[in-house]
Tab-separated table of C-alpha atoms in Angstrom:
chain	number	residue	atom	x	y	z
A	1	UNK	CA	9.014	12.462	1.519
A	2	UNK	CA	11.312	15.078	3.621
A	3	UNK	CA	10.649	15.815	7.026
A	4	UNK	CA	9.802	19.318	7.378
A	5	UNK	CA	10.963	19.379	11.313
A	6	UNK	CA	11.471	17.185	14.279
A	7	UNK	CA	11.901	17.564	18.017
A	8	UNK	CA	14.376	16.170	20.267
A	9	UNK	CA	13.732	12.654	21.806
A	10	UNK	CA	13.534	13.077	25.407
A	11	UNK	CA	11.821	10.862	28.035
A	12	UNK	CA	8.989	13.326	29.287
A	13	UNK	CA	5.801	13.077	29.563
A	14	UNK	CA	5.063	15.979	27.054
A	15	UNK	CA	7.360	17.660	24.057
A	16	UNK	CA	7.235	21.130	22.127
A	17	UNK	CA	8.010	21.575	18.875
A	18	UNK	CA	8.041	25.068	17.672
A	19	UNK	CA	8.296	25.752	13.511
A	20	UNK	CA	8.557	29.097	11.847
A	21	UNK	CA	8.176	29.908	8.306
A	22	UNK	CA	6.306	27.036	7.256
A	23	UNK	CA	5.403	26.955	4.021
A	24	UNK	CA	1.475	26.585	2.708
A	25	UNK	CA	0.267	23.064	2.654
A	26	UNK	CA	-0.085	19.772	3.955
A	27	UNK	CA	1.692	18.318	6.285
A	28	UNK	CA	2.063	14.808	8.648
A	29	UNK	CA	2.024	15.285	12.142
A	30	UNK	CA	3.423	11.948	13.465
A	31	UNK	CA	4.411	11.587	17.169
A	32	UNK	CA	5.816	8.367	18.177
A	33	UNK	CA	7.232	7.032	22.033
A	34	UNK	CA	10.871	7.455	23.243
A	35	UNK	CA	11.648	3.907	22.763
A	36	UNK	CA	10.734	1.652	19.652
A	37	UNK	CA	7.706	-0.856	19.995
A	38	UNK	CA	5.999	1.043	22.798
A	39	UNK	CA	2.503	1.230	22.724
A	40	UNK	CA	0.403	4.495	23.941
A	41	UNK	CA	-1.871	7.079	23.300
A	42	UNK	CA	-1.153	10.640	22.453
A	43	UNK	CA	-2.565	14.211	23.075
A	44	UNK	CA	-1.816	16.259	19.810
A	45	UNK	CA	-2.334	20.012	20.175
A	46	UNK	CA	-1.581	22.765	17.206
A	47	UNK	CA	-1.350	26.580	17.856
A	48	UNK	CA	-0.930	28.692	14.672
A	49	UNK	CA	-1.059	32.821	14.075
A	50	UNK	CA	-3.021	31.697	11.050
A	51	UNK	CA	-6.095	29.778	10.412
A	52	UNK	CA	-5.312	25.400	10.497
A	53	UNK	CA	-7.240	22.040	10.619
A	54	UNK	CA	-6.139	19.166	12.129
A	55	UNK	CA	-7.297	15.998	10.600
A	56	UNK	CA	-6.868	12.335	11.354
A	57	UNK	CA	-5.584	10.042	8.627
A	58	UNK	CA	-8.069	7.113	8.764
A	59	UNK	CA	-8.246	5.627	5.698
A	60	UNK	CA	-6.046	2.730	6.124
A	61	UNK	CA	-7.097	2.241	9.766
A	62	UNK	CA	-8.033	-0.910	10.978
A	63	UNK	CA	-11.263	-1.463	12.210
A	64	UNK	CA	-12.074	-1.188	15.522
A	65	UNK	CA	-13.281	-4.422	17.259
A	66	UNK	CA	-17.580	-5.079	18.083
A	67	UNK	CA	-16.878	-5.477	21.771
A	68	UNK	CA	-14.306	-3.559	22.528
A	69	UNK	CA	-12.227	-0.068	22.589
A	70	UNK	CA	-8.999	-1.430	20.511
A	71	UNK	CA	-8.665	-2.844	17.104
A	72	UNK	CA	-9.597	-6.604	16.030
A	73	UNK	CA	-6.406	-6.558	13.609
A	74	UNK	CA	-3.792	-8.899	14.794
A	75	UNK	CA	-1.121	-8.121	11.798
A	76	UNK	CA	-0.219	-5.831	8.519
A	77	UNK	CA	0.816	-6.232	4.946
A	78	UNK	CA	2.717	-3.893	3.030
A	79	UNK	CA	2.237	-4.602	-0.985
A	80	UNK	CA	4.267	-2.341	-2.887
A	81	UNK	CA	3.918	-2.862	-6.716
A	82	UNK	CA	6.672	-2.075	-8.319
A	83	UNK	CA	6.693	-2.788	-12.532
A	84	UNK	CA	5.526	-5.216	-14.537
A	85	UNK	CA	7.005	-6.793	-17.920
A	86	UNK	CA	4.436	-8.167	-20.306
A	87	UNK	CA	5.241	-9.643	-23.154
A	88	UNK	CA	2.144	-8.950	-26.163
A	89	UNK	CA	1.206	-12.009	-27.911
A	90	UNK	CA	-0.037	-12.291	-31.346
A	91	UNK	CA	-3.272	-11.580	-30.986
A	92	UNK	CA	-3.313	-9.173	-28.584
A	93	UNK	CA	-5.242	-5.231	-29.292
A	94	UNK	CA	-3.615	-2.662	-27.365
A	95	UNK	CA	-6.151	-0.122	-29.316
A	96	UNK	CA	-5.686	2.582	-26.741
A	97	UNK	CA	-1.760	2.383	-27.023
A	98	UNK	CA	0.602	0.770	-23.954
A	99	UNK	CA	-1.913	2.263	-20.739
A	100	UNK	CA	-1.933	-0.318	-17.604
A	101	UNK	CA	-2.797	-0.406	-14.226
A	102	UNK	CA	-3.138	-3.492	-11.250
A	103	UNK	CA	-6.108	-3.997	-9.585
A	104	UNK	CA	-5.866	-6.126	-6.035
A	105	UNK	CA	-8.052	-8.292	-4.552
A	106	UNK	CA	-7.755	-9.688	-0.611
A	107	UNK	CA	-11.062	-11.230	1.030
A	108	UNK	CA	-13.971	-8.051	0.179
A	109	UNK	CA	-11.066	-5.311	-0.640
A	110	UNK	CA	-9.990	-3.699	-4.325
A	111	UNK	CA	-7.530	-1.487	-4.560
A	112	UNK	CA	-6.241	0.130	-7.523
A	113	UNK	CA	-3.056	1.510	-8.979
A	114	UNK	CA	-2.271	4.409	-10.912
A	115	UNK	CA	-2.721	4.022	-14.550
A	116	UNK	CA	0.772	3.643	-16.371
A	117	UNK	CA	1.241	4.244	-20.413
A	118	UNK	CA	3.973	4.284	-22.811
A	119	UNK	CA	5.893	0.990	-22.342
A	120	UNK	CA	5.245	-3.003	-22.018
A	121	UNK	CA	7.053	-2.482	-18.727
A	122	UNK	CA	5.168	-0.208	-16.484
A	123	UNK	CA	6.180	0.867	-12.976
A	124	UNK	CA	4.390	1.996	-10.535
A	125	UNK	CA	5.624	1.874	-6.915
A	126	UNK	CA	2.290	2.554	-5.817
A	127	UNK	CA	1.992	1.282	-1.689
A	128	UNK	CA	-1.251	-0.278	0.079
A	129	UNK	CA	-1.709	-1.920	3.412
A	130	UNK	CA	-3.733	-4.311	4.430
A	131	UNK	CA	-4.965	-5.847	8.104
A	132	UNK	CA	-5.899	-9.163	8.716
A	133	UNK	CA	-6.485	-11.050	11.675
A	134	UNK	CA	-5.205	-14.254	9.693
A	135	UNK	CA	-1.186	-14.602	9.854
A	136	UNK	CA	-2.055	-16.530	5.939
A	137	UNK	CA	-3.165	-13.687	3.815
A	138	UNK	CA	-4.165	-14.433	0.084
A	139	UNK	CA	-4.235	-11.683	-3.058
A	140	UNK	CA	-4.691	-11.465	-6.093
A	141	UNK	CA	-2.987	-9.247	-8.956
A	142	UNK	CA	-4.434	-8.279	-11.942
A	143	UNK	CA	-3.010	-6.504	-14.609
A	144	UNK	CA	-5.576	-4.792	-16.911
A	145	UNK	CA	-5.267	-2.266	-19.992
A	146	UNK	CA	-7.081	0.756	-20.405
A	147	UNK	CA	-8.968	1.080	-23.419
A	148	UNK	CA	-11.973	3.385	-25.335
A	149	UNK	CA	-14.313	1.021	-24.561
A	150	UNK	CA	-14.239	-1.667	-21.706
A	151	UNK	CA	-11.076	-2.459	-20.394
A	152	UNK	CA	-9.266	-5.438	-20.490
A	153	UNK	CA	-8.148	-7.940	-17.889
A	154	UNK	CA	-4.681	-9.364	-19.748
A	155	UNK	CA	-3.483	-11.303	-17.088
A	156	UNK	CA	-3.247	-11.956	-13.263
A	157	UNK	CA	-1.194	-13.707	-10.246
A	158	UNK	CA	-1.572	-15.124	-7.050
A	159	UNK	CA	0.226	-14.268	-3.743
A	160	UNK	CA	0.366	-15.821	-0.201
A	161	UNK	CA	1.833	-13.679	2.435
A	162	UNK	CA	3.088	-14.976	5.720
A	163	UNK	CA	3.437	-13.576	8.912
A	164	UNK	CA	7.222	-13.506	9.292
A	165	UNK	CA	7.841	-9.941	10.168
A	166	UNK	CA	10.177	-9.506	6.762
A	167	UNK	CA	10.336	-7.256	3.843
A	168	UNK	CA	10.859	-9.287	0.593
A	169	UNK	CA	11.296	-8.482	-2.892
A	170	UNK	CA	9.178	-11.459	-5.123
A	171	UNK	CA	8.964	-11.725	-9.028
A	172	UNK	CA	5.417	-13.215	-10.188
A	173	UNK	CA	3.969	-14.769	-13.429
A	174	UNK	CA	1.776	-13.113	-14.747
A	175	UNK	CA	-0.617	-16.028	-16.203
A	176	UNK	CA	-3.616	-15.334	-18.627
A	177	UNK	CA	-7.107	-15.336	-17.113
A	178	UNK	CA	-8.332	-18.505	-19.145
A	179	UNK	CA	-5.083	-20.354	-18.210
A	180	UNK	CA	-3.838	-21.790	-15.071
A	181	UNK	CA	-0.529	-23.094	-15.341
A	182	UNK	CA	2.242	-20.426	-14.661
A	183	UNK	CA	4.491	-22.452	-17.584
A	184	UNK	CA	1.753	-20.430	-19.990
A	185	UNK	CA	2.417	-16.543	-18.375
A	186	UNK	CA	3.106	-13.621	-20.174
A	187	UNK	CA	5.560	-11.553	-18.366
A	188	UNK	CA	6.632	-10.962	-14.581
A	189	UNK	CA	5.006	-8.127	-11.666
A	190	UNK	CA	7.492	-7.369	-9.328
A	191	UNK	CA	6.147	-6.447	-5.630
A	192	UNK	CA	7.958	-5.712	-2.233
A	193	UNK	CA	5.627	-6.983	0.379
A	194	UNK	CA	6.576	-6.732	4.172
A	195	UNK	CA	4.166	-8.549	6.694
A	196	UNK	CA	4.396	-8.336	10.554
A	197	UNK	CA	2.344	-10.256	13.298
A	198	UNK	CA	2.526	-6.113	15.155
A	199	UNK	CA	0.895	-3.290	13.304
A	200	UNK	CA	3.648	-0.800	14.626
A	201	UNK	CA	6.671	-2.514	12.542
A	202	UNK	CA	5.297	-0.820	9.823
């Protein structure tokens, strides 16, 4: 993603940023402090010749706290899932042709990726974050096919993320759902997962 314009950094209280010849469509409005790892609150205001809508992006907000005006989320994970190679055994009926996609699960949340086709290695890159107040976060990775009638789950892997405020690339087996030993997987998902014990690393 390109940045379509910036202002200068400058320690003030308040910044313009003036754009002309903007093309039609959507666009991130992200301001941020003058030094990295500050914490504040910001007034965002928009004035156009043309009609607009400003719109907060809340879907991978944290939730705010019962009791009180912040957030209960004391850290962030970053999955990013990158490809996975499977390896078809014998018996296996890819009737709908090569079509996969990942589903994850963490405590009460699924996510889902895109839906890949055309190869035993898909790729996907897709991104999701997840907040936890635990600095041990567990998930789990499935990797189903998409067929005419129900899909399939073909297999799945485990993954325990640590608070350690790194970005990592890790290589998982990918381990059939009526087995349990990773000696008996059937190919590899490759994920980049980042955790921090601060929300605004990410």
């Amino acid at each position: 993603m390109e940045g379509a314009a910036t202002s200068d950094y400058s320690n003030s209280r308040s910044v313009c940023l003036t754009v002309r010849d903007l093309a039609p469509g959507r666009y991130i409005l992200m301001p941020t402090t003058f030094a990295p790892r500050e914490q504040t609150t910001f007034l965002l205001r928009g004035y156009a010749d043309f009609h607009f809508k400003l719109t907060p992006l809340t879907k991978h907000a944290p939730p705010a706290g019962l009791f009180s005006c912040g957030t209960s989320t004391t850290s962030v994970t970053r999955l990013q899932i990158r490809k996975a190679e499977y390896h078809r055994r014998p018996n296996d009926s890819l009737d709908n042709g090569l079509k996969f996609y990942c589903i994850i699960h963490s405590d009460k949340e699924k996510c889902q990726t895109t839906v890949k086709g055309g190869s035993m290695t898909p790729e996907w890159n897709d991104l999701f974050l997840f907040h936890r107040k635990d600095r041990r976060q567990r998930y789990s990775i499935e990797l189903w096919h998409e067929r005419f009638g129900p899909d399939t789950l073909i297999a799945r892997s485990e993954l325990v993320a640590l608070m350690d405020n790194e970005c990592k690339e890790v290589s998982l087996p990918l381990v059939p759902p009526k087995c349990k030993s990773a000696a008996e997987s059937v190919g590899t998902i490759s994920i980049q997962m980042c955790a921090y014990d601060d929300p605004y690393y990410i």
